[in-house]
mmCIF file with all atom_site columns, C-alpha atoms in Angstrom:
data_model
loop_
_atom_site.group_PDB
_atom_site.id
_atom_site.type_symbol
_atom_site.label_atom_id
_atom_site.label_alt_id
_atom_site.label_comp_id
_atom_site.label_asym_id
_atom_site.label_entity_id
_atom_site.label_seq_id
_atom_site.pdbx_PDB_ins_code
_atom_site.Cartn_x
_atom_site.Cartn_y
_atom_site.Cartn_z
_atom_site.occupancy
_atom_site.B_iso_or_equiv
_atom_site.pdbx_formal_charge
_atom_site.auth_seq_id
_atom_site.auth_comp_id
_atom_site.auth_asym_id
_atom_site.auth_atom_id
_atom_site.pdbx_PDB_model_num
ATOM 1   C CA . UNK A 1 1   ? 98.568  134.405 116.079 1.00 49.00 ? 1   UNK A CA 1
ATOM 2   C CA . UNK A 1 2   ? 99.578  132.458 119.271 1.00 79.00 ? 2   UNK A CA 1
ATOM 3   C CA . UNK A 1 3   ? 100.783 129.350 119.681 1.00 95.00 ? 3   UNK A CA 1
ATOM 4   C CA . UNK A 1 4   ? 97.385  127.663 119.402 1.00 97.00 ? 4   UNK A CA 1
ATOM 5   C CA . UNK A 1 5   ? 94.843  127.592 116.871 1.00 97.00 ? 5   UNK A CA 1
ATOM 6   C CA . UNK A 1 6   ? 92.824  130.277 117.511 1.00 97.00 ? 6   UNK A CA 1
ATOM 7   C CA . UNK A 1 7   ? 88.312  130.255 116.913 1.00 97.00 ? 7   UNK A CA 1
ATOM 8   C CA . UNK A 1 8   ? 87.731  130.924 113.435 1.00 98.00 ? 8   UNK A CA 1
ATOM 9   C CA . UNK A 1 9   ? 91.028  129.640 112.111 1.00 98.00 ? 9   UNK A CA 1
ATOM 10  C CA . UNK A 1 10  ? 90.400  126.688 109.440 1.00 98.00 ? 10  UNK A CA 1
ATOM 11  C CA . UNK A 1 11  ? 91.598  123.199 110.294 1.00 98.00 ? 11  UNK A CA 1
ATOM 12  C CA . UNK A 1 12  ? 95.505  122.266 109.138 1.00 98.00 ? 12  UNK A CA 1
ATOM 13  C CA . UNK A 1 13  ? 96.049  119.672 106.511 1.00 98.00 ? 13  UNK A CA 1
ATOM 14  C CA . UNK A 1 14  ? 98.627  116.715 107.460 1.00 98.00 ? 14  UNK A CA 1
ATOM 15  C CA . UNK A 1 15  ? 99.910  113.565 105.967 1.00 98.00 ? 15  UNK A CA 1
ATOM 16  C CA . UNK A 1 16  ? 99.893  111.512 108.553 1.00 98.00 ? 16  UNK A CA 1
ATOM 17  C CA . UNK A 1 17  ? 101.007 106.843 108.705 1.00 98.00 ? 17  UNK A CA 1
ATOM 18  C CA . UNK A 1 18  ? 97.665  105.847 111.075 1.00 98.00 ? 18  UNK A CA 1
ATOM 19  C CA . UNK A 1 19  ? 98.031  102.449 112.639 1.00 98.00 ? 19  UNK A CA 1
ATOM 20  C CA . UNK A 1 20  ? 95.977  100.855 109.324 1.00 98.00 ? 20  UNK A CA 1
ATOM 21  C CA . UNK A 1 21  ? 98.569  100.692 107.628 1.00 98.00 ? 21  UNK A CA 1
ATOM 22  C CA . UNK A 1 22  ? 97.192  103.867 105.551 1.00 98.00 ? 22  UNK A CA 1
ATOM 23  C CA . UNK A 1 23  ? 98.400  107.448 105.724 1.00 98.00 ? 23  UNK A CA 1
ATOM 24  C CA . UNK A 1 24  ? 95.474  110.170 105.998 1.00 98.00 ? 24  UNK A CA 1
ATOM 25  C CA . UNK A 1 25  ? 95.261  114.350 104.554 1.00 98.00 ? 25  UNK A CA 1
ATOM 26  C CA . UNK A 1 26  ? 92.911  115.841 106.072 1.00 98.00 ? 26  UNK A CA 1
ATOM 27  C CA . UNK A 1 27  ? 90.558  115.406 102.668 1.00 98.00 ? 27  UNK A CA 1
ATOM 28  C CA . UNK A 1 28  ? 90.076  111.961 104.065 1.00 98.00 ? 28  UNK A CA 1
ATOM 29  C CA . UNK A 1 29  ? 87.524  112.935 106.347 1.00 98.00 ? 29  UNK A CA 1
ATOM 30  C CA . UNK A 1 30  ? 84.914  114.733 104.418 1.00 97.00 ? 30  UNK A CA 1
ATOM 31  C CA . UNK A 1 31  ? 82.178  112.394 105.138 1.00 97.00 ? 31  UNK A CA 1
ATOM 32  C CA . UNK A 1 32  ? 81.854  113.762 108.346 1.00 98.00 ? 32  UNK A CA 1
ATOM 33  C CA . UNK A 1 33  ? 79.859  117.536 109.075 1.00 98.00 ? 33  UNK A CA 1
ATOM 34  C CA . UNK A 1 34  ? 82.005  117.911 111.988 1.00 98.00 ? 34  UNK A CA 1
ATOM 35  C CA . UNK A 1 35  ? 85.315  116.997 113.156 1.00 98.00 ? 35  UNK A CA 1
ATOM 36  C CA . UNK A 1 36  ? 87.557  116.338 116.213 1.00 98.00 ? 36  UNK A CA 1
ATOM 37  C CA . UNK A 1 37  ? 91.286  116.409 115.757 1.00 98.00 ? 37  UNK A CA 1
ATOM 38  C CA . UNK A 1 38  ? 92.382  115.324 119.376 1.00 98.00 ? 38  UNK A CA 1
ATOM 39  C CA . UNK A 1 39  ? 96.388  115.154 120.344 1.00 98.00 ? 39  UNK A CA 1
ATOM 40  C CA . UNK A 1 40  ? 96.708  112.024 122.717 1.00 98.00 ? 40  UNK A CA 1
ATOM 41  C CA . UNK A 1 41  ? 99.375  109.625 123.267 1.00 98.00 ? 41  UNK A CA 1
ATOM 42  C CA . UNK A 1 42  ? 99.746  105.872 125.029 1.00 98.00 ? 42  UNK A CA 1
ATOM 43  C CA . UNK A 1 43  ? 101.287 106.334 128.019 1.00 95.00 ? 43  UNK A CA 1
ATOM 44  C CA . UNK A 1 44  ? 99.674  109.632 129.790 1.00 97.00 ? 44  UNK A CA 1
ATOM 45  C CA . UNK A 1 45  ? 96.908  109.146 132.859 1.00 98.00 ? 45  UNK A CA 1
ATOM 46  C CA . UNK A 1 46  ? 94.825  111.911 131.828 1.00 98.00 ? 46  UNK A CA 1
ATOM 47  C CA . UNK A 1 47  ? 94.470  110.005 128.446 1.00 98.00 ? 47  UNK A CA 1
ATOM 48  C CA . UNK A 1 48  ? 93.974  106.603 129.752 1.00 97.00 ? 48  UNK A CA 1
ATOM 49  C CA . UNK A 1 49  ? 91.667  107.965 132.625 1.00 98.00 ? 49  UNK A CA 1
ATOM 50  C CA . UNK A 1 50  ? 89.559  109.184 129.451 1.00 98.00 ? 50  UNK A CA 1
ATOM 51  C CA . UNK A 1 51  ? 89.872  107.107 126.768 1.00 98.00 ? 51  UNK A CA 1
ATOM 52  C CA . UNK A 1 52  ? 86.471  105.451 127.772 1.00 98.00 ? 52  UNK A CA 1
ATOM 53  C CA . UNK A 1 53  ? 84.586  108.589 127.755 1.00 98.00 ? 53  UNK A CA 1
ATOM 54  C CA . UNK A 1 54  ? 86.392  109.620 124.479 1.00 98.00 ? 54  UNK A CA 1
ATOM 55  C CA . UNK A 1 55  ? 85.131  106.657 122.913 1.00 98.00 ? 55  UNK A CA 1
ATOM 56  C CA . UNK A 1 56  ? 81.490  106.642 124.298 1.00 98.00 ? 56  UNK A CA 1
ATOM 57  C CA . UNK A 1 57  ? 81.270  110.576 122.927 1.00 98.00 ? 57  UNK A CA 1
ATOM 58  C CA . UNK A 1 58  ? 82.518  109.150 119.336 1.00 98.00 ? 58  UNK A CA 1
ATOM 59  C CA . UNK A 1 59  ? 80.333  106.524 119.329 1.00 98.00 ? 59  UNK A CA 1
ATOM 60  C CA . UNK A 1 60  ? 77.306  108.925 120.281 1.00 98.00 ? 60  UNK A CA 1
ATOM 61  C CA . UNK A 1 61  ? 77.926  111.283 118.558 1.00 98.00 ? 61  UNK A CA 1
ATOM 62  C CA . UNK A 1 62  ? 79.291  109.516 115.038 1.00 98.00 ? 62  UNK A CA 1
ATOM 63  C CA . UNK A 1 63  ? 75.583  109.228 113.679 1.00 96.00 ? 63  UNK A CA 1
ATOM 64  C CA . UNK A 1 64  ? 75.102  113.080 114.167 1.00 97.00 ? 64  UNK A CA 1
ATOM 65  C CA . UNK A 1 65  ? 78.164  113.937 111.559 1.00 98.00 ? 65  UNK A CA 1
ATOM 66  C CA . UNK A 1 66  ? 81.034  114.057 113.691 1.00 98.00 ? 66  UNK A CA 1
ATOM 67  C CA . UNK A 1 67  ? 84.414  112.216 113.048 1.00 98.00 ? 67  UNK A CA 1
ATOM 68  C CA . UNK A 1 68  ? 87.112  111.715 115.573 1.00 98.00 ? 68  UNK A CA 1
ATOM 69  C CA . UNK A 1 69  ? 90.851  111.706 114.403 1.00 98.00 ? 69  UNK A CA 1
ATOM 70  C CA . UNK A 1 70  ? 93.738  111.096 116.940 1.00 98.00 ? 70  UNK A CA 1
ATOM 71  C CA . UNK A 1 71  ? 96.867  112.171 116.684 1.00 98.00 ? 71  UNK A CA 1
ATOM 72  C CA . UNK A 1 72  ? 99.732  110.618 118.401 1.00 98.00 ? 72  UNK A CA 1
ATOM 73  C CA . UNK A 1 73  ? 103.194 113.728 118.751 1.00 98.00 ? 73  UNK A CA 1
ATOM 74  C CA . UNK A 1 74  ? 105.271 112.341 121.949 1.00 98.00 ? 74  UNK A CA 1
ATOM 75  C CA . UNK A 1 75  ? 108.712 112.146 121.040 1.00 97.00 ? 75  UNK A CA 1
ATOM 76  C CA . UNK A 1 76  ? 108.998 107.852 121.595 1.00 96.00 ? 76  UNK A CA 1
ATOM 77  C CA . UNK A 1 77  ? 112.496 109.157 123.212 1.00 96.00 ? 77  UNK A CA 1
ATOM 78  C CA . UNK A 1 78  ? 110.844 110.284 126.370 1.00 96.00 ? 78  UNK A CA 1
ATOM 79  C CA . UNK A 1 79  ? 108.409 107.607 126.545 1.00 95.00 ? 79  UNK A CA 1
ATOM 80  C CA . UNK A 1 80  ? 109.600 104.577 124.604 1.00 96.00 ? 80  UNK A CA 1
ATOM 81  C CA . UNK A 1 81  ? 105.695 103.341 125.088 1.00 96.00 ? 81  UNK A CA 1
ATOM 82  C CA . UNK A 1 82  ? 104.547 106.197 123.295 1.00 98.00 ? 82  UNK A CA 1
ATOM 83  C CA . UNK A 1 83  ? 106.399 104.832 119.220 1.00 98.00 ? 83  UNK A CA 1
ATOM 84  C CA . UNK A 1 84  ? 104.420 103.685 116.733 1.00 98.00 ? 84  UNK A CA 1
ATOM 85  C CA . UNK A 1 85  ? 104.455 100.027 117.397 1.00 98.00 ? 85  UNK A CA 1
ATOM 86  C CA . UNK A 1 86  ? 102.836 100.544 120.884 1.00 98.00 ? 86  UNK A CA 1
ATOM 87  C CA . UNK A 1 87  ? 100.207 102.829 118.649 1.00 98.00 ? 87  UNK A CA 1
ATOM 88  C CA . UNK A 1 88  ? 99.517  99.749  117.039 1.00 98.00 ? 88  UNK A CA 1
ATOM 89  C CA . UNK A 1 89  ? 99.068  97.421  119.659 1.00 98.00 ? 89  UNK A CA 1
ATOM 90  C CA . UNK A 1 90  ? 96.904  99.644  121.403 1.00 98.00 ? 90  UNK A CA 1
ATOM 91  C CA . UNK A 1 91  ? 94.834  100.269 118.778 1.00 98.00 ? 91  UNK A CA 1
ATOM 92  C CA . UNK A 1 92  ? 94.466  96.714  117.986 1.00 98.00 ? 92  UNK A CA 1
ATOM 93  C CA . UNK A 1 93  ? 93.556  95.872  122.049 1.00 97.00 ? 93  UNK A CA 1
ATOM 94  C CA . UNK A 1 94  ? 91.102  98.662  122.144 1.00 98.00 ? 94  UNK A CA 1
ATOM 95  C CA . UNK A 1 95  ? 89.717  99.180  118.692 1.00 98.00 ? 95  UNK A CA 1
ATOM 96  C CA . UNK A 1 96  ? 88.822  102.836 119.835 1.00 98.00 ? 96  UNK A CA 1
ATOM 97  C CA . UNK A 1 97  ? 86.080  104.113 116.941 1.00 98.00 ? 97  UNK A CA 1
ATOM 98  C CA . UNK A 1 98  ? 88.733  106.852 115.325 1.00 98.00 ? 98  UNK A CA 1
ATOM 99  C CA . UNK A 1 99  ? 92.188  106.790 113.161 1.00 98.00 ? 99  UNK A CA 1
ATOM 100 C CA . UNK A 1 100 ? 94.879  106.792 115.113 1.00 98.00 ? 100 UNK A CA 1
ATOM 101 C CA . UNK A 1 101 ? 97.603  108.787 113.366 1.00 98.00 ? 101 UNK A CA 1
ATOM 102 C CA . UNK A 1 102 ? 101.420 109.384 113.561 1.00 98.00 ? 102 UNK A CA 1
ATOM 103 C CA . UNK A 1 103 ? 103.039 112.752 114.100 1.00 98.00 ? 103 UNK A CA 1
ATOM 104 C CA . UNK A 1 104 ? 106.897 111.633 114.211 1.00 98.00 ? 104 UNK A CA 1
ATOM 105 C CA . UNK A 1 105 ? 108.051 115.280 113.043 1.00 98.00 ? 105 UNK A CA 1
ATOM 106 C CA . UNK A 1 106 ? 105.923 117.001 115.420 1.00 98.00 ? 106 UNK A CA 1
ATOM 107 C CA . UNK A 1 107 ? 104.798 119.614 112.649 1.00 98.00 ? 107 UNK A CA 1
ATOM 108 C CA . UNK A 1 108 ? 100.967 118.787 113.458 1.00 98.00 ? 108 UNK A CA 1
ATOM 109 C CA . UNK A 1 109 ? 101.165 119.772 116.571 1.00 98.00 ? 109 UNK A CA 1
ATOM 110 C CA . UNK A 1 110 ? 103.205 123.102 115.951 1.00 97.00 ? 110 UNK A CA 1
ATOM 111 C CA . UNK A 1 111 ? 100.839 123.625 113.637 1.00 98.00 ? 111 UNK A CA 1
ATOM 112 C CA . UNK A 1 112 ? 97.877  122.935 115.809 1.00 98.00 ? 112 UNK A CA 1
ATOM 113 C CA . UNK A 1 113 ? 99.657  124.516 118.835 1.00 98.00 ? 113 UNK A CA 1
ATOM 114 C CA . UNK A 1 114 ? 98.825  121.402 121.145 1.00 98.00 ? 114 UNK A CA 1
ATOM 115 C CA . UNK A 1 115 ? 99.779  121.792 124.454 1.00 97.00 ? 115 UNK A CA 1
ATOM 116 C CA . UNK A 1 116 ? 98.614  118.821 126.361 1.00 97.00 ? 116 UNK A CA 1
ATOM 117 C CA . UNK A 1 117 ? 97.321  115.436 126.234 1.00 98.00 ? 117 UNK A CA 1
ATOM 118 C CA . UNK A 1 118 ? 94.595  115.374 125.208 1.00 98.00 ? 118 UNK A CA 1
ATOM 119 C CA . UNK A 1 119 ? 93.857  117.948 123.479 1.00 98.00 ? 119 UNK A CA 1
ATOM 120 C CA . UNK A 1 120 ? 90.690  118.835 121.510 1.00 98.00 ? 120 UNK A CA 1
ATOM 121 C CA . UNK A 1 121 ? 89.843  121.002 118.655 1.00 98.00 ? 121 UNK A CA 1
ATOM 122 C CA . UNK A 1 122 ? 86.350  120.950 116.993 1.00 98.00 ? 122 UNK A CA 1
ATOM 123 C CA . UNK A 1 123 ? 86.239  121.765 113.528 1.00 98.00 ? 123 UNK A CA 1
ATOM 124 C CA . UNK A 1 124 ? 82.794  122.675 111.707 1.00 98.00 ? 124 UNK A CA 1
ATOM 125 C CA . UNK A 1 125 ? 81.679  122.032 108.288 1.00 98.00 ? 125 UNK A CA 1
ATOM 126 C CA . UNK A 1 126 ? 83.900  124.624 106.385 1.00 98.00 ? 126 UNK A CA 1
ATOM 127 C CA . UNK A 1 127 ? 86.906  123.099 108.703 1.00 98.00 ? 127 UNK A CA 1
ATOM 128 C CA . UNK A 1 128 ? 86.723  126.243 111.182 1.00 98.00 ? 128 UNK A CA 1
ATOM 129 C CA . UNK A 1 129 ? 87.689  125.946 114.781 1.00 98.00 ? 129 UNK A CA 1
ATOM 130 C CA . UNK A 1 130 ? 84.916  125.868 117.031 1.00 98.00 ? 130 UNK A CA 1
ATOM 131 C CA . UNK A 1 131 ? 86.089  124.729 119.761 1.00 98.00 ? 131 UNK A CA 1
ATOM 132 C CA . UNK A 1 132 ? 89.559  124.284 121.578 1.00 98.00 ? 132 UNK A CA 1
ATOM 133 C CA . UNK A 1 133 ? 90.972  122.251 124.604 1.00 98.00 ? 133 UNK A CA 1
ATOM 134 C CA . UNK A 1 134 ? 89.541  119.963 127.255 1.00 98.00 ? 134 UNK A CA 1
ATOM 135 C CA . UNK A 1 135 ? 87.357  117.542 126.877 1.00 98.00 ? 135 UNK A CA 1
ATOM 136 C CA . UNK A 1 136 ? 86.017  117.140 130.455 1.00 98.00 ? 136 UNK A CA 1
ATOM 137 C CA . UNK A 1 137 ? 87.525  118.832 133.759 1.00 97.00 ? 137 UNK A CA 1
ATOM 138 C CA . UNK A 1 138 ? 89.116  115.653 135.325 1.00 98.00 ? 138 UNK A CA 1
ATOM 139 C CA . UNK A 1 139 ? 90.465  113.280 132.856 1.00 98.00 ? 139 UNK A CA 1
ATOM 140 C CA . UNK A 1 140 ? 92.413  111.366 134.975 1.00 97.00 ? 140 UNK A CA 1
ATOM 141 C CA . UNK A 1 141 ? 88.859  110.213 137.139 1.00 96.00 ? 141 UNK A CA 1
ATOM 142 C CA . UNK A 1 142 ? 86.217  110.652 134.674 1.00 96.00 ? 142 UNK A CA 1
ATOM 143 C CA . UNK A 1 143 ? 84.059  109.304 137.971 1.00 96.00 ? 143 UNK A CA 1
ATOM 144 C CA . UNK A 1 144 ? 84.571  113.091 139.177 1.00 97.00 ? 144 UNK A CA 1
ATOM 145 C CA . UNK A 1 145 ? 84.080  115.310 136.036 1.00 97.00 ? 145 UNK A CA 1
ATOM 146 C CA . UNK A 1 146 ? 81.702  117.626 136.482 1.00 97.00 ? 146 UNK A CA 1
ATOM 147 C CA . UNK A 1 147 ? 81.908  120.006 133.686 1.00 97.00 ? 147 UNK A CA 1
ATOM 148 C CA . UNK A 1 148 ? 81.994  117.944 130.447 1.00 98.00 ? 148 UNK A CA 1
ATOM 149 C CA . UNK A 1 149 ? 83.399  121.124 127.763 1.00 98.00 ? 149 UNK A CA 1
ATOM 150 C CA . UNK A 1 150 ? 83.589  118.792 124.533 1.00 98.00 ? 150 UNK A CA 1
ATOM 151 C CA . UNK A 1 151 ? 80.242  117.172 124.713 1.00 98.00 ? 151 UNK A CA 1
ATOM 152 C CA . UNK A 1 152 ? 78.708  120.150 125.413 1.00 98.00 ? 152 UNK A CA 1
ATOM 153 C CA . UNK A 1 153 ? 80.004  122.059 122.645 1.00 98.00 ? 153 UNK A CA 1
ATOM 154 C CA . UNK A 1 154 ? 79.336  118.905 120.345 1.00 98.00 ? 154 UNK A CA 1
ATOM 155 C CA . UNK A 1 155 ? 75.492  119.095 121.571 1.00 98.00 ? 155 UNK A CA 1
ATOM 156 C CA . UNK A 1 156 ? 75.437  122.471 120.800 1.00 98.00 ? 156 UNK A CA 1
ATOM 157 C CA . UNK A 1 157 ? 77.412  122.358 117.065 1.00 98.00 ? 157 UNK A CA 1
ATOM 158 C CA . UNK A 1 158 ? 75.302  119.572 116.206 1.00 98.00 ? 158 UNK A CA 1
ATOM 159 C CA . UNK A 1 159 ? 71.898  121.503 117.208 1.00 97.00 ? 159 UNK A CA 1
ATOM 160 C CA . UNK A 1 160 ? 72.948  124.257 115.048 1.00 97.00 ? 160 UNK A CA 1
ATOM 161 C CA . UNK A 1 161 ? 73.424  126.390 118.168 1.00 97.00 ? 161 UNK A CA 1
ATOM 162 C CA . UNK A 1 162 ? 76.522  128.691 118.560 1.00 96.00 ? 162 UNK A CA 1
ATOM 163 C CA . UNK A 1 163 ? 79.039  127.225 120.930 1.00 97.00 ? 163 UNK A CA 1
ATOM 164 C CA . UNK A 1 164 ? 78.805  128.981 124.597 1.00 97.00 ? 164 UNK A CA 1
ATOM 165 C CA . UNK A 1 165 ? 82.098  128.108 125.541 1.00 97.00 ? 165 UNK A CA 1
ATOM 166 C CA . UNK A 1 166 ? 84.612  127.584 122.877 1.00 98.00 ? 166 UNK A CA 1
ATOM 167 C CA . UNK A 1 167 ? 87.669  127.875 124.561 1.00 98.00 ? 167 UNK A CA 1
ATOM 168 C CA . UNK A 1 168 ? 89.024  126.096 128.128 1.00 98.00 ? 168 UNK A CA 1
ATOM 169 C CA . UNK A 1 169 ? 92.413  124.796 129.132 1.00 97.00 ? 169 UNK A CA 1
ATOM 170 C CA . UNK A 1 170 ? 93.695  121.044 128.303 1.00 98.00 ? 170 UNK A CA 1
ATOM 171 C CA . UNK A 1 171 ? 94.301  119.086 130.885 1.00 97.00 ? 171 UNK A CA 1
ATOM 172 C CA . UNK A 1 172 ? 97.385  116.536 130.690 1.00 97.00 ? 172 UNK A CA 1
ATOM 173 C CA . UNK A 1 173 ? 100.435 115.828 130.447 1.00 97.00 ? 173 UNK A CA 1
ATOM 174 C CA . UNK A 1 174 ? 102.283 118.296 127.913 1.00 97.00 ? 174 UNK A CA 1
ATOM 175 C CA . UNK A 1 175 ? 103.539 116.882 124.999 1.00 98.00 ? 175 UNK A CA 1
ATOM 176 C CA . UNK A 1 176 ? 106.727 115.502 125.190 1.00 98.00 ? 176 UNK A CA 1
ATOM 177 C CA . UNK A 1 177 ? 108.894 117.458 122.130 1.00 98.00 ? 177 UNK A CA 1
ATOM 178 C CA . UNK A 1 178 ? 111.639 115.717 120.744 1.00 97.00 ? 178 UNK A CA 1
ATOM 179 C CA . UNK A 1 179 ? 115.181 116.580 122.100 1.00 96.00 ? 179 UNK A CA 1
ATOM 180 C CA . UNK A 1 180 ? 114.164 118.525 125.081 1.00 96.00 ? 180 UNK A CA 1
ATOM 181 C CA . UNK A 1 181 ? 113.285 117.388 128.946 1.00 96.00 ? 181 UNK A CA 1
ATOM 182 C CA . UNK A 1 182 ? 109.755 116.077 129.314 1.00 94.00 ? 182 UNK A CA 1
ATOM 183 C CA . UNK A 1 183 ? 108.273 119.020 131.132 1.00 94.00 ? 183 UNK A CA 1
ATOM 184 C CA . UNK A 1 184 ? 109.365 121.200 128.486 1.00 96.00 ? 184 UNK A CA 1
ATOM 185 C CA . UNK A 1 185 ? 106.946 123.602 126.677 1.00 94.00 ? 185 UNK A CA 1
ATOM 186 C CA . UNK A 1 186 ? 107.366 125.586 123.666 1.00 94.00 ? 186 UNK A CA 1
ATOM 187 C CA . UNK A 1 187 ? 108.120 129.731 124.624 1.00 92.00 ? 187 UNK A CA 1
ATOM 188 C CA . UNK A 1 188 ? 105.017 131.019 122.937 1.00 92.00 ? 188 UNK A CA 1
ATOM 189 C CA . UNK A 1 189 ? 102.969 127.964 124.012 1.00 93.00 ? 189 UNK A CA 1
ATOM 190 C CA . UNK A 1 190 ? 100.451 128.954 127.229 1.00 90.00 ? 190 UNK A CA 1
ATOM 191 C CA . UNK A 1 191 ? 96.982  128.289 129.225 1.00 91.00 ? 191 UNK A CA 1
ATOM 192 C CA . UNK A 1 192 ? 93.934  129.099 126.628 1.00 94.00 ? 192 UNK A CA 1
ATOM 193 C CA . UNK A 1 193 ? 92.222  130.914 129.116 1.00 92.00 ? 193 UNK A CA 1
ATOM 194 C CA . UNK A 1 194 ? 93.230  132.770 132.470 1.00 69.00 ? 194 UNK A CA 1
ATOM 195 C CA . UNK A 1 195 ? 92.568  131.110 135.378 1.00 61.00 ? 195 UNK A CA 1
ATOM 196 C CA . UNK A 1 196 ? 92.990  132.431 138.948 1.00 54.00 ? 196 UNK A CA 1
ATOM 197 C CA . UNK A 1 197 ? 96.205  131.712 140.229 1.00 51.00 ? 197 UNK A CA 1
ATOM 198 C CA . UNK A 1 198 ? 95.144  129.859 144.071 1.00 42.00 ? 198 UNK A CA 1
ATOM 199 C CA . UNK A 1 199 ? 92.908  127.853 141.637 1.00 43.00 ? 199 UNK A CA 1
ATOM 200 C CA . UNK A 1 200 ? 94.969  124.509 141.483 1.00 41.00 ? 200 UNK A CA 1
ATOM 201 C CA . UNK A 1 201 ? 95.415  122.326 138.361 1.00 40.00 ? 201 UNK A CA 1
ATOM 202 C CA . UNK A 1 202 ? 95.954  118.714 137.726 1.00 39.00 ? 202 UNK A CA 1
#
């Protein structure tokens, strides 16, 4: 197993605070078919370039049995904006349409191998992974996407089609681990899917 979740692997539980006031296990979500555990953050342009879009996809696609769970890893020590009372706040500015949860430990996303944020990973009825990693190809200026991975594979889950593309990079900032420089990146962590290397990235 690498770093990352791999397609087929089943969906890791957590006990997670949210900004509620309530702490979630994955159990909590059964109501919905589907479900996306994303790994975002408040401080990071690729999230706040995206947030919009995020929102607009769980809003559309909420009535076709898909849930949307955030999960918050940054170490606040890199980014003080990034703690749990900034969570809050945000959450309570925006009122984005998903629980917004808490991973102070970082043992979520070690378990979920996230490597950026955001981060995506589709989960279908029996909690298998689906799909992994980007949610369009230029979260920073949604204005520019022009691939959009996550709604695609949502359209397709929630058609009862098998997904085309089930794995592409995350693009972000890398999650800031606790204890270590900000650019740092686990050793076994790495890019989902080879890309050329005169291709350049965000």
């Amino acid at each position: 197993m690498g770093f990352t979740l791999n397609i087929g692997q089943q969906a890791v539980d957590f006990n997670l605070p949210a900004t509620d006031g309530k702490s979630y296990i994955l159990a909590n979500f059964h109501e919905f078919k589907y479900l996306v555990v994303f790994f975002t953050c408040n401080h990071c342009p690729y999230v706040t370039g995206s947030d919009e879009l995020t929102r607009k996809i769980a809003d559309r696609y909420r009535e076709k049995g898909v849930g949307f769970v955030a999960i918050n890893s940054n170490s606040e020590n890199t980014y003080r904006e990034d703690d749990f009372e900034h969570m809050v706040a945000r959450m309570n500015e925006k009122k984005f349409p998903w629980i917004y949860l808490h991973d102070k430990s970082q043992d979520t996303a070690r378990a979920y191998g996230a490597l950026r944020t955001p981060h995506f990973f589709l989960f279908d009825e029996n909690r298998k992974l689906v799909y992994t990693g980007r949610a369009v190809d230029n979260p920073k200026d949604v204005l520019k996407a022009t691939e959009y991975d996550l709604e695609r594979a949502l359209e397709e889950i929630t058609q009862g089609n098998p997904i085309s593309i089930p794995v592409t990079n995350p693009i972000g900032c890398n999650v800031k681990w606790a204890g270590k420089e900000k650019h740092w990146m686990p050793a076994d962590a790495c890019d989902l899917v080879w890309e050329p290397k005169h291709k350049k990235s965000d």
